[in-house]
Short mmCIF file of C-alpha atoms in Angstrom, two decimals:
data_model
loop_
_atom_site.label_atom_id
_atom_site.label_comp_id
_atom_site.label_asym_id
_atom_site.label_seq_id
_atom_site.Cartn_x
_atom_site.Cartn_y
_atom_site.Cartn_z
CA UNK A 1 -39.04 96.37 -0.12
CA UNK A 2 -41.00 95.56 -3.59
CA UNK A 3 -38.80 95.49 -6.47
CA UNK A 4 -40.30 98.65 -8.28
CA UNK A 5 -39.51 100.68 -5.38
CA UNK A 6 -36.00 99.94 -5.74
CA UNK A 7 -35.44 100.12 -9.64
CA UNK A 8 -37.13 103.77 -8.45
CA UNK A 9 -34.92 104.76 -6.22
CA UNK A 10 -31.94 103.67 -7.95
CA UNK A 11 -33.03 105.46 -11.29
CA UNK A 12 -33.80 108.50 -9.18
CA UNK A 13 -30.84 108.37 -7.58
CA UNK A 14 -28.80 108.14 -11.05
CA UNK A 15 -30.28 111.11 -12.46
CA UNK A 16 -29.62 113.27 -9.45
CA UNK A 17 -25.83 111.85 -9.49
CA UNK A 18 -25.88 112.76 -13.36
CA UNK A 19 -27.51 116.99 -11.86
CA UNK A 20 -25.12 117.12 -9.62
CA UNK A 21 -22.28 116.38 -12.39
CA UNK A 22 -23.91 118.54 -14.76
CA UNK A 23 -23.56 120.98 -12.09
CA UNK A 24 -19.60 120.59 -11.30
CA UNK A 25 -17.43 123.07 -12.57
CA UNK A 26 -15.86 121.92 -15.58
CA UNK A 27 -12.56 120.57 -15.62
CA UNK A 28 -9.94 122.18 -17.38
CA UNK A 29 -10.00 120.04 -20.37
CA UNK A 30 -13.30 121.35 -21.41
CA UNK A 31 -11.67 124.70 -22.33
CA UNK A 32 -12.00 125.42 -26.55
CA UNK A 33 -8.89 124.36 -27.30
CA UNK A 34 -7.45 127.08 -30.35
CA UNK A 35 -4.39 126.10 -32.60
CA UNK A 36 -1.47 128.55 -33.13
CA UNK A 37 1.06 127.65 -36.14
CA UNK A 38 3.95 130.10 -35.98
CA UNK A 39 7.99 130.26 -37.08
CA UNK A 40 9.35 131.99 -34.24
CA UNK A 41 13.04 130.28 -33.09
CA UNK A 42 14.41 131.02 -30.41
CA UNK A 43 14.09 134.04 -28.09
CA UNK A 44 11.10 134.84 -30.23
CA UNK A 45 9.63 131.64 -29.79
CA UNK A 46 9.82 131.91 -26.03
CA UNK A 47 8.45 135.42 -26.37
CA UNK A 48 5.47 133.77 -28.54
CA UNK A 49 4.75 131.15 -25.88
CA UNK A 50 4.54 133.81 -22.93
CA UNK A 51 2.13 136.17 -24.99
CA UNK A 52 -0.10 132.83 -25.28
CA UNK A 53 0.45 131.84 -22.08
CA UNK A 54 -0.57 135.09 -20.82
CA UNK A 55 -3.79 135.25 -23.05
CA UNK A 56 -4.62 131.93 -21.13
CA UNK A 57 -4.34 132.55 -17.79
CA UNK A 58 -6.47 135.95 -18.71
CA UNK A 59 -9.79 133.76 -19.07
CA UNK A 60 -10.93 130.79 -18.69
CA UNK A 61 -12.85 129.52 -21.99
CA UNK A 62 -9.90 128.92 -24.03
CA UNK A 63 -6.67 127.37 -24.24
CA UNK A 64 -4.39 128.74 -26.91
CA UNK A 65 -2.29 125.94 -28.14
CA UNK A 66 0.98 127.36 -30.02
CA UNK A 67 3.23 125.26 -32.13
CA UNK A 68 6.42 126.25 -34.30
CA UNK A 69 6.12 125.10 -37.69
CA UNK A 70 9.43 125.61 -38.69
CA UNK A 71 10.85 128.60 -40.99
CA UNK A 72 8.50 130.97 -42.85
CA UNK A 73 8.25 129.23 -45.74
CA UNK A 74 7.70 125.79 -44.07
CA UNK A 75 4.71 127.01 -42.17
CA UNK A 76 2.99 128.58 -44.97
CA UNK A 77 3.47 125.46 -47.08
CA UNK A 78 2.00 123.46 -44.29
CA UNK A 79 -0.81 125.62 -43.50
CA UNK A 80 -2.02 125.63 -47.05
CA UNK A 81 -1.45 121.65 -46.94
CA UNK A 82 -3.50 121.12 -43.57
CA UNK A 83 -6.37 123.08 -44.83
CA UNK A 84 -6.62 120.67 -48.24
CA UNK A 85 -6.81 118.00 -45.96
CA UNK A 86 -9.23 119.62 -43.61
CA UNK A 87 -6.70 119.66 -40.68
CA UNK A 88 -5.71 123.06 -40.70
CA UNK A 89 -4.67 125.21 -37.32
CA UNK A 90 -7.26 128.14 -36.28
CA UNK A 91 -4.18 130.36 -36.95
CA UNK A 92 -1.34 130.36 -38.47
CA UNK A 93 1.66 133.32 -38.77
CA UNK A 94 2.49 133.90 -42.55
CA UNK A 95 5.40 136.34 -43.19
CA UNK A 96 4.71 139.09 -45.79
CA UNK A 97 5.56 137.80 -48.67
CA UNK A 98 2.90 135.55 -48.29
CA UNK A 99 0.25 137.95 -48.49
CA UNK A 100 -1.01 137.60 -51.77
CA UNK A 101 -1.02 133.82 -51.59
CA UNK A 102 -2.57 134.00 -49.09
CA UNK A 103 -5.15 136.41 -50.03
CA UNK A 104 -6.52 134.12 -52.99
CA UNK A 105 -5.98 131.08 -51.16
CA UNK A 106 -9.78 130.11 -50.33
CA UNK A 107 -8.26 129.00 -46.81
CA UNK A 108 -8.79 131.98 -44.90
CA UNK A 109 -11.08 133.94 -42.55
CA UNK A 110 -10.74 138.16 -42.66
CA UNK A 111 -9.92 139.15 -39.74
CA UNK A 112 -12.32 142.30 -40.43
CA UNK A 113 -14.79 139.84 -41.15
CA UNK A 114 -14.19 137.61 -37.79
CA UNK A 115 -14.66 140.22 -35.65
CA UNK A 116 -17.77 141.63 -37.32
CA UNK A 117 -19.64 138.27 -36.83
CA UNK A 118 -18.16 138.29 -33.41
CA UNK A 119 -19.65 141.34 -32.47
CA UNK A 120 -16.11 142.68 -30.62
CA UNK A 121 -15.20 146.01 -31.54
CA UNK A 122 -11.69 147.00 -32.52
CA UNK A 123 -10.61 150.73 -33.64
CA UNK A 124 -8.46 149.85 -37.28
CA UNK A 125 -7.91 153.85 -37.28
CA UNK A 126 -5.69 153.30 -33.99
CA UNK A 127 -3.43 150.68 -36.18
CA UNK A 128 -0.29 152.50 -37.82
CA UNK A 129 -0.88 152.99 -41.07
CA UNK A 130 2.48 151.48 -42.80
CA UNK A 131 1.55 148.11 -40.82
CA UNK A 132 -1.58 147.52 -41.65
CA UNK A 133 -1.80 148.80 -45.11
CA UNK A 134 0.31 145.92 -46.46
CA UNK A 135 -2.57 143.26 -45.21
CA UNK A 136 -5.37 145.54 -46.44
CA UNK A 137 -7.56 144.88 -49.46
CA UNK A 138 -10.62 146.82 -50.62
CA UNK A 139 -10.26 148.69 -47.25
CA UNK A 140 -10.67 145.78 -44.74
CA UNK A 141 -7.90 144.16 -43.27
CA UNK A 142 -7.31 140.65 -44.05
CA UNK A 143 -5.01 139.90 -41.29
CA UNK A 144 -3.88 140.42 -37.72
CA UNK A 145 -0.47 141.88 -37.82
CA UNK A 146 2.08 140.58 -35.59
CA UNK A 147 5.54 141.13 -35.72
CA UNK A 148 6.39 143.65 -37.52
CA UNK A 149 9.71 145.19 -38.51
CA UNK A 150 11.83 147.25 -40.76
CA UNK A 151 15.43 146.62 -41.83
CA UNK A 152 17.19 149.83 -40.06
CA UNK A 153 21.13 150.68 -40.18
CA UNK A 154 23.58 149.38 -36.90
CA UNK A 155 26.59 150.09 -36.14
CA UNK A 156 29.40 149.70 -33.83
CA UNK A 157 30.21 152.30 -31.78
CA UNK A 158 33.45 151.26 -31.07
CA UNK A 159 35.01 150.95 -33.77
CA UNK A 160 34.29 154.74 -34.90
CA UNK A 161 35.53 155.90 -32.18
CA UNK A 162 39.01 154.17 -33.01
CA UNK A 163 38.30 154.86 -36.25
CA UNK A 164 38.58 158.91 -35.35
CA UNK A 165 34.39 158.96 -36.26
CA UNK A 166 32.16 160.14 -34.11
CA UNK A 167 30.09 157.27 -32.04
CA UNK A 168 27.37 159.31 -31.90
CA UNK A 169 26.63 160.26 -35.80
CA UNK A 170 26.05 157.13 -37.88
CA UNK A 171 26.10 158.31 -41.63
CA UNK A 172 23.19 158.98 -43.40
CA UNK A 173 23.76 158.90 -47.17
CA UNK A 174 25.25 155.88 -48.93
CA UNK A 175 28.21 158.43 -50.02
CA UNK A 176 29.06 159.00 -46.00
CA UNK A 177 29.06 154.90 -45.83
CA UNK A 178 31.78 154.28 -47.99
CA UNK A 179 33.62 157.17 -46.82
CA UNK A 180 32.94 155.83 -43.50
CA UNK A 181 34.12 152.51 -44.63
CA UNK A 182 37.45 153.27 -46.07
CA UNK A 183 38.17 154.84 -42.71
CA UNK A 184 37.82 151.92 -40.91
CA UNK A 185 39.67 149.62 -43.30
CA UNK A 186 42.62 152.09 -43.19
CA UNK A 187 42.70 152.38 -39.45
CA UNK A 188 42.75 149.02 -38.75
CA UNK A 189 39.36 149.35 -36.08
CA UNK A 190 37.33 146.97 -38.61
CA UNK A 191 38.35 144.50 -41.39
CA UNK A 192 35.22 145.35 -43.59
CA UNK A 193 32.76 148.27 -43.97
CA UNK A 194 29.64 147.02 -43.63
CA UNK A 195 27.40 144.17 -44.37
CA UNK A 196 23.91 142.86 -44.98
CA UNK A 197 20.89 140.63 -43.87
CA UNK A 198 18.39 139.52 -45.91
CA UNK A 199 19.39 141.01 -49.05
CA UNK A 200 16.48 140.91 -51.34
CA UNK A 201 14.47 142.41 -47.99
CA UNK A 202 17.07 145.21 -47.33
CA UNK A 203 18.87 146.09 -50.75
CA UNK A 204 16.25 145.70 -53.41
CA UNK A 205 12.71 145.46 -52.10
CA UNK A 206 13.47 148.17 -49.27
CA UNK A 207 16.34 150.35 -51.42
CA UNK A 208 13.21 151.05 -54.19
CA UNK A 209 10.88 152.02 -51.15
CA UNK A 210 13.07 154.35 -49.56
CA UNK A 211 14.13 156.15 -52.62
CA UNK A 212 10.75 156.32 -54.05
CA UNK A 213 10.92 153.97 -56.95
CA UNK A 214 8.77 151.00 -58.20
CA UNK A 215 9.53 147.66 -57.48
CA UNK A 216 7.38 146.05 -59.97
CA UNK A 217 4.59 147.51 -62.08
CA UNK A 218 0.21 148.04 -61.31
CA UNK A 219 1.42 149.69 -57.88
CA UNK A 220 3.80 147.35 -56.95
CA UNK A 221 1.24 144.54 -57.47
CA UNK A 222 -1.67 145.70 -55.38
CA UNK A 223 -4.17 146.73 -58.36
CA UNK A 224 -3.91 143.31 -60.50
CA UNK A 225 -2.23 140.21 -61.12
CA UNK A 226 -0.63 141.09 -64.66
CA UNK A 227 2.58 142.57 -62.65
CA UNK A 228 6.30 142.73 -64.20
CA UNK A 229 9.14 143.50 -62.01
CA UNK A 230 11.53 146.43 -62.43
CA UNK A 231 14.34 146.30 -60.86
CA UNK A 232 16.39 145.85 -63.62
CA UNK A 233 15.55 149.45 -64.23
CA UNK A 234 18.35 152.62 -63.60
CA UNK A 235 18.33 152.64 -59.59
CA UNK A 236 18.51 149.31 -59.44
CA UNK A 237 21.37 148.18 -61.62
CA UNK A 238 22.87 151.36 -59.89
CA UNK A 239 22.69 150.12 -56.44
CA UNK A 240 23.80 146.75 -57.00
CA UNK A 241 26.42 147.52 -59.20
CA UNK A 242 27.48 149.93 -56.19
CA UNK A 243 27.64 147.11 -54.00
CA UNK A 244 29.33 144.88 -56.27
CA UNK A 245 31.93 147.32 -56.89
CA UNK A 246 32.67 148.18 -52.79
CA UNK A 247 32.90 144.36 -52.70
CA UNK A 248 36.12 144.13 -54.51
CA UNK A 249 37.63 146.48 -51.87
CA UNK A 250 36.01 145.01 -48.96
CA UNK A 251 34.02 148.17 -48.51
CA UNK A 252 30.94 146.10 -49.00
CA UNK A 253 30.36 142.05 -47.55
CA UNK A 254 28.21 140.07 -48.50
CA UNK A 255 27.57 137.26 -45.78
CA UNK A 256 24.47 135.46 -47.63
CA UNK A 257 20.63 134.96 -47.06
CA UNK A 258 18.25 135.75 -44.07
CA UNK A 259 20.14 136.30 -41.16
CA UNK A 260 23.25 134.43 -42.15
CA UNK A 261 25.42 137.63 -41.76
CA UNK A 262 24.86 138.29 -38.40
CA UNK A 263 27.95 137.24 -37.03
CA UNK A 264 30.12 139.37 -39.20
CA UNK A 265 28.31 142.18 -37.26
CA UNK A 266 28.08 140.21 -33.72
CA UNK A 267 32.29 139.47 -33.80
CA UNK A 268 33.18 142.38 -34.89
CA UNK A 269 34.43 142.05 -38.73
CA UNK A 270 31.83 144.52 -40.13
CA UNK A 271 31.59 147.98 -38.38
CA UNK A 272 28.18 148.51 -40.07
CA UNK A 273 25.29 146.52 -40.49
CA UNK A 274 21.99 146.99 -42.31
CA UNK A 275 18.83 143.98 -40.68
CA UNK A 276 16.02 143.98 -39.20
CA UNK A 277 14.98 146.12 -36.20
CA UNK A 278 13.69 143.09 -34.56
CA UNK A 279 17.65 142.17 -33.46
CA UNK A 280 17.60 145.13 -31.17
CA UNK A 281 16.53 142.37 -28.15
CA UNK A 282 18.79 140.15 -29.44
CA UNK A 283 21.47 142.91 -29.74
CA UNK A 284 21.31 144.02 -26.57
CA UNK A 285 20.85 140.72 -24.78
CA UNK A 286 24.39 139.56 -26.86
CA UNK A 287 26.37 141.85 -28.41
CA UNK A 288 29.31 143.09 -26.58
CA UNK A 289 30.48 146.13 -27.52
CA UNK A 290 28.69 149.78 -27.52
CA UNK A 291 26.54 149.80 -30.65
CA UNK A 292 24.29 152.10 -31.85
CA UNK A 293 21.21 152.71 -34.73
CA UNK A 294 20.52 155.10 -37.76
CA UNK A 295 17.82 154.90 -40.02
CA UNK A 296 18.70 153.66 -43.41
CA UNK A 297 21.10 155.43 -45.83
CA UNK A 298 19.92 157.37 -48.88
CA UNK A 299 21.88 158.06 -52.41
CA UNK A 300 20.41 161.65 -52.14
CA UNK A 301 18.91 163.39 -55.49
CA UNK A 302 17.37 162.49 -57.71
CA UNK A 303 15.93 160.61 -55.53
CA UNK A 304 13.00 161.53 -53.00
CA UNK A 305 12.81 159.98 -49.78
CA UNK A 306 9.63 158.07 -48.96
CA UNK A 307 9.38 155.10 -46.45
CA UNK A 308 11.03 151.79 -45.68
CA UNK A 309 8.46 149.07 -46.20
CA UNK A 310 7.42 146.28 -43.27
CA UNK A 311 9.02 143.09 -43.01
CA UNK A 312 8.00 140.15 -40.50
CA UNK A 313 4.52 138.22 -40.29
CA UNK A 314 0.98 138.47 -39.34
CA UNK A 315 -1.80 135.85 -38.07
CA UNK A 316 -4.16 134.48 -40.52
CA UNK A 317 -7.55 133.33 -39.25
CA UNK A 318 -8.52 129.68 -41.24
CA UNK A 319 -11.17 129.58 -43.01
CA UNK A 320 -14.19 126.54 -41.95
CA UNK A 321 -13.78 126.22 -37.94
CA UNK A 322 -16.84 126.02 -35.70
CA UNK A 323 -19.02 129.15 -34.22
CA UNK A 324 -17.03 129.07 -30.66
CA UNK A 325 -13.63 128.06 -32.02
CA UNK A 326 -13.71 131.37 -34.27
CA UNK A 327 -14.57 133.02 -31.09
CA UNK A 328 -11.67 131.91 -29.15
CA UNK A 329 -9.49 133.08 -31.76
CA UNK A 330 -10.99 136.67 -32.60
CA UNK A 331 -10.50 136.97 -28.51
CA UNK A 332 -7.18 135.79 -28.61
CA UNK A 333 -6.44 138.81 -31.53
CA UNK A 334 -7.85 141.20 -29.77
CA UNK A 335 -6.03 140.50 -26.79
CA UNK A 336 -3.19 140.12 -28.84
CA UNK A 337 -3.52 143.87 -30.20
CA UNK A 338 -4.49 145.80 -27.39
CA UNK A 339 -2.04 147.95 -25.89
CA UNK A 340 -0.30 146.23 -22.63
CA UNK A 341 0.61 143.06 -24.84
CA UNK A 342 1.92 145.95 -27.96
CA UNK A 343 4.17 147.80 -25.41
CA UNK A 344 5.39 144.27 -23.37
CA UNK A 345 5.70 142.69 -27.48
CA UNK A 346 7.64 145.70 -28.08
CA UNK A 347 9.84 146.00 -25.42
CA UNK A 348 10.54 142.08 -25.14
CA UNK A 349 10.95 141.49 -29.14
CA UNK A 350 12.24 144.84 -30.56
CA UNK A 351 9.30 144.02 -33.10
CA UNK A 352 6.64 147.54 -33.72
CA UNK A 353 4.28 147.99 -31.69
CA UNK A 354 1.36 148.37 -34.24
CA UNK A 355 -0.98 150.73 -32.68
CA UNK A 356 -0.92 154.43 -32.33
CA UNK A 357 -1.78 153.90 -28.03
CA UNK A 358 0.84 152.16 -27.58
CA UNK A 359 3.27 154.01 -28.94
CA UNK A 360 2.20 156.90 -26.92
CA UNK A 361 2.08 155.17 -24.01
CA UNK A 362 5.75 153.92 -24.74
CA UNK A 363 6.69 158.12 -25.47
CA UNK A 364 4.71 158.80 -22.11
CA UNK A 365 6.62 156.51 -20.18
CA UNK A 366 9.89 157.92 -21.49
CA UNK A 367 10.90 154.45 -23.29
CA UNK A 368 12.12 155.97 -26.42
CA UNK A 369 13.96 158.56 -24.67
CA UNK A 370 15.45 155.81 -22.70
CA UNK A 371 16.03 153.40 -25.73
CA UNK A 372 16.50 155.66 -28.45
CA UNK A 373 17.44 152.51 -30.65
CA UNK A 374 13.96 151.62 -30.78
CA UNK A 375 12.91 154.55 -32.37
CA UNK A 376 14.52 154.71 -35.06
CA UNK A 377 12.00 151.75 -36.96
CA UNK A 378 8.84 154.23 -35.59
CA UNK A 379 10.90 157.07 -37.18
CA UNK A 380 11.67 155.73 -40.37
CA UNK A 381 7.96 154.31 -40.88
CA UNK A 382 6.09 157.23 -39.27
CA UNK A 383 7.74 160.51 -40.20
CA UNK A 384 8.62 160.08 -43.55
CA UNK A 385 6.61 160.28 -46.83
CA UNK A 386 4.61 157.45 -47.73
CA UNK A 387 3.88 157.03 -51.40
CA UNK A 388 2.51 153.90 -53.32
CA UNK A 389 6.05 152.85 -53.97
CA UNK A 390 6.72 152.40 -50.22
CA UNK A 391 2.95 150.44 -49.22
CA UNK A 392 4.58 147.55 -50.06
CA UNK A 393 4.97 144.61 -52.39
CA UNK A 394 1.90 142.39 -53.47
CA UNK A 395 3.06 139.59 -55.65
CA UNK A 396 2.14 135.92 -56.18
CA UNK A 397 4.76 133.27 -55.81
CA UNK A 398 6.81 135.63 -53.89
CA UNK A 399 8.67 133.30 -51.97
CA UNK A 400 10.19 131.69 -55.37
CA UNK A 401 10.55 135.06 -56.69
CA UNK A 402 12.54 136.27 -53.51
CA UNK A 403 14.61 133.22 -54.09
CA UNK A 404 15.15 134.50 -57.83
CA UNK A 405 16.77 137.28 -56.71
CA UNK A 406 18.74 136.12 -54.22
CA UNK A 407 20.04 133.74 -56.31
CA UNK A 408 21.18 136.28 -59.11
CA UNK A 409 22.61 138.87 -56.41
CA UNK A 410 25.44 136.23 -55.37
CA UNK A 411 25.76 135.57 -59.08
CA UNK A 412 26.28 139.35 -59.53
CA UNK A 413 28.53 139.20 -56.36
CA UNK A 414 30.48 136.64 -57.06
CA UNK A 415 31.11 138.35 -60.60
CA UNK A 416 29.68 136.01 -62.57
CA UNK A 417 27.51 138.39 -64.13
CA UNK A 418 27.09 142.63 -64.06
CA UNK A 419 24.52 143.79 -62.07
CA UNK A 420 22.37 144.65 -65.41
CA UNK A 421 22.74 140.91 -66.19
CA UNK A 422 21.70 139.34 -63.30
CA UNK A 423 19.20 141.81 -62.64
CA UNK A 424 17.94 141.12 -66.36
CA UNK A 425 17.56 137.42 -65.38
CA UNK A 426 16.05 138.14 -62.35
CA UNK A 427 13.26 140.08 -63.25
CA UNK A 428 12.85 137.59 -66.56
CA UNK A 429 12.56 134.44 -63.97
CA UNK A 430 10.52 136.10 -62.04
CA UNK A 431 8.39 137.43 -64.76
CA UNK A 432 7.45 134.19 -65.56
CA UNK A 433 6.53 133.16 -61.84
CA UNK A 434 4.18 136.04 -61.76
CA UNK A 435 2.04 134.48 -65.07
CA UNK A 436 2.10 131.57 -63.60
CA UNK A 437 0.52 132.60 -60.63
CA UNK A 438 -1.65 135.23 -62.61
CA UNK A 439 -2.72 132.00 -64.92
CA UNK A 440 -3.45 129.88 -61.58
CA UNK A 441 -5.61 132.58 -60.14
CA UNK A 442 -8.24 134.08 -62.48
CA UNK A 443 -10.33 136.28 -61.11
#
């Protein structure tokens, strides 16, 4: 056989070898691979991981790669850091405080703006309109909300009813919780009233929502940079120096930062309890004794009654990844949103559901009947009045500032200072984080 011939044959033979690769299905590795930073521990992690594991096994283009970060504030800070350095995830979950950093960051993608390039349609009107109008700007959301949640009131069921209170009335006015409180104490059912989770969340940014006052000035933040806090203002100095004062006769307990205070609710020391409505999985999976949910107490006139304000985190699409990546992620929001994964995310996490279908399908399907508990964040959000002093907070450097007041509550607390002191300083310190941030970010 000449030579040629071979070198002809084997040449011919490579390139139909090479076809017939080209023509194998690909192997799994060629999925788009998309990366998820979040700060979900726990239960909520392993909720996280299921929700991505389900968008994967729902298609086949994409492989959704989560990762936990660490707290809030360490995955923001990282986030921001891995962009600089041009390593930055596709998405990353940045609790609400973040917002406004985020929002004049340069780092990220608008999620309105994703999905418009991406030609995949998604009905905002359906979205509930507390949730979403804390990540809107100039009409267009920015960001794909998440978990969301609302500090609500809990309380154990058990001890009213050896209190002599009835199980199935929680109070309703801050007046009917210290009455409720004393009761307790003097029966013995409960060695302290009631206590409180994030504190800055629940008793300051939340207390000026619900009772219709500002929390800072320009709208709470959301028409300008130039901002000033007021909570050193009358309601304010009135509600913590209310809490200060039930301290002394246990009446009030306060059991520190985040989620610290828990277990004076979980073992039984506190009868009441004002957190998050996201515990309600957590709650039922672990508490032990009959416990029940109201929505938050109210000091009554002169003070109207408008809306808690959102808590928890949304997804944040990174700005400068390639064509198909971005489309891997807008597909993995919008499967995230739609209404199966809202009502599972709901029912799993205790977080909101965050569109109007699902909670109808969840009314259809009797859940709230069933689980009246989980109501009571829908009811508090939904059927109350919302006014610009319950949209929400929009502040730069609002992690430092959070940890401002925080700071200056235990002060107040621990009666180092009155409540118009520390709330002085507070809003002073904080004052001054909000021109630095203003200074840093000219528009």
């Amino acid at each position: 056989m000449p030579r040629t011939t071979t070198v002809w044959r084997s040449i011919t033979g490579a390139v139909a070898l090479s076809a017939l690769v080209a023509l194998a299905p690909s192997p799994a590795s060629a999925k788009t691979e998309i990366q998820f930073w979040h700060a979900m521990p726990g239960q909520l992690g392993d909720a996280t991981n299921e929700l991505v594991k389900q968008f994967n096994e729902s298609q086949s283009e994409y492989e959704v790669k989560a990762l936990r970060k660490g707290t809030y504030p360490e995955t923001l800070t990282a986030a921001i850091a891995a962009y600089r350095q041009r390593q930055a995830p596709n998405i990353v979950q940045v609790f609400e405080v973040g917002t406004q950093t985020m929002l004049l960051s340069g780092a990220v993608h608008p999620v309105y703006q994703l999905f418009k390039e991406q030609e995949i349609a998604v009905d905002w009107k359906d979205f509930i309109a507390p949730v979403v109008g804390y990540y809107t700007k100039d009409g267009n959301l920015y960001s794909m909300p998440f978990n969301s949640s609302t500090p609500i009131f809990y309380y154990n069921k058990d001890v009213f009813q050896k209190a002599g209170l009835d199980p199935a009335k929680p109070p309703q006015t801050w007046k009917q919780v210290e009455e409720y409180a004393k009761k307790i104490i003097a029966s013995g059912a409960a060695k302290c009233g009631f206590s409180t989770g994030w504190p800055s969340w629940t008793m300051v940014e939340n207390m000026h929502a619900w009772h219709d006052q500002p929390f800072a000035t320009r709208r709470n933040g959301f028409d300008g940079l130039d901002v000033q806090l007021l909570i050193n203002k009358e309601f304010g100095v009135k509600h913590i120096g209310q809490l200060a004062a039930w301290q002394k006769d246990n009446v009030y307990s306060y059991g520190g930062r985040a989620g610290t205070a828990d277990p004076k609710f979980i073992n039984g020391e506190c009868a009441m309890y004002i957190q998050s409505s996201a515990l309600i999985g957590g709650f039922t999976r672990g508490v032990k004794f009959a416990w029940g949910t109201g929505q938050l107490p109210h000091w009554g006139p002169p003070y109207p009654k408008a809306t808690s304000i959102i808590g928890g985190a949304t997804l944040w699409v990174m700005k400068g990844k390639p064509a198909n990546e971005n489309r891997g992620t807008a597909r993995f929001l919008k499967f995230v949103s739609e209404t199966n994964q809202q009502m599972w995310w709901h029912v799993t996490t205790g977080y909101l559901a965050i569109s109007n279908s699902a909670v109808k399908n969840l009314e259809a399907g009797y859940h709230f009947k069933k689980n009246p508990d989980q109501w009571t964040a829908f009811a508090q959000l939904t059927k109350g009045k919302a006014t610009p002093n319950s949209q929400g907070l929009r502040l730069g450097n609002f992690v430092q500032i959070r940890d401002v007041i925080e700071s200056e509550l235990e002060n107040i607390f621990a009666g180092k200072k009155t409540a118009k002191q520390g709330l002085d300083d507070a809003a002073a310190k904080s004052n001054d984080l909000l021109k630095e941030f203003a200074a840093a970010n000219k528009q």
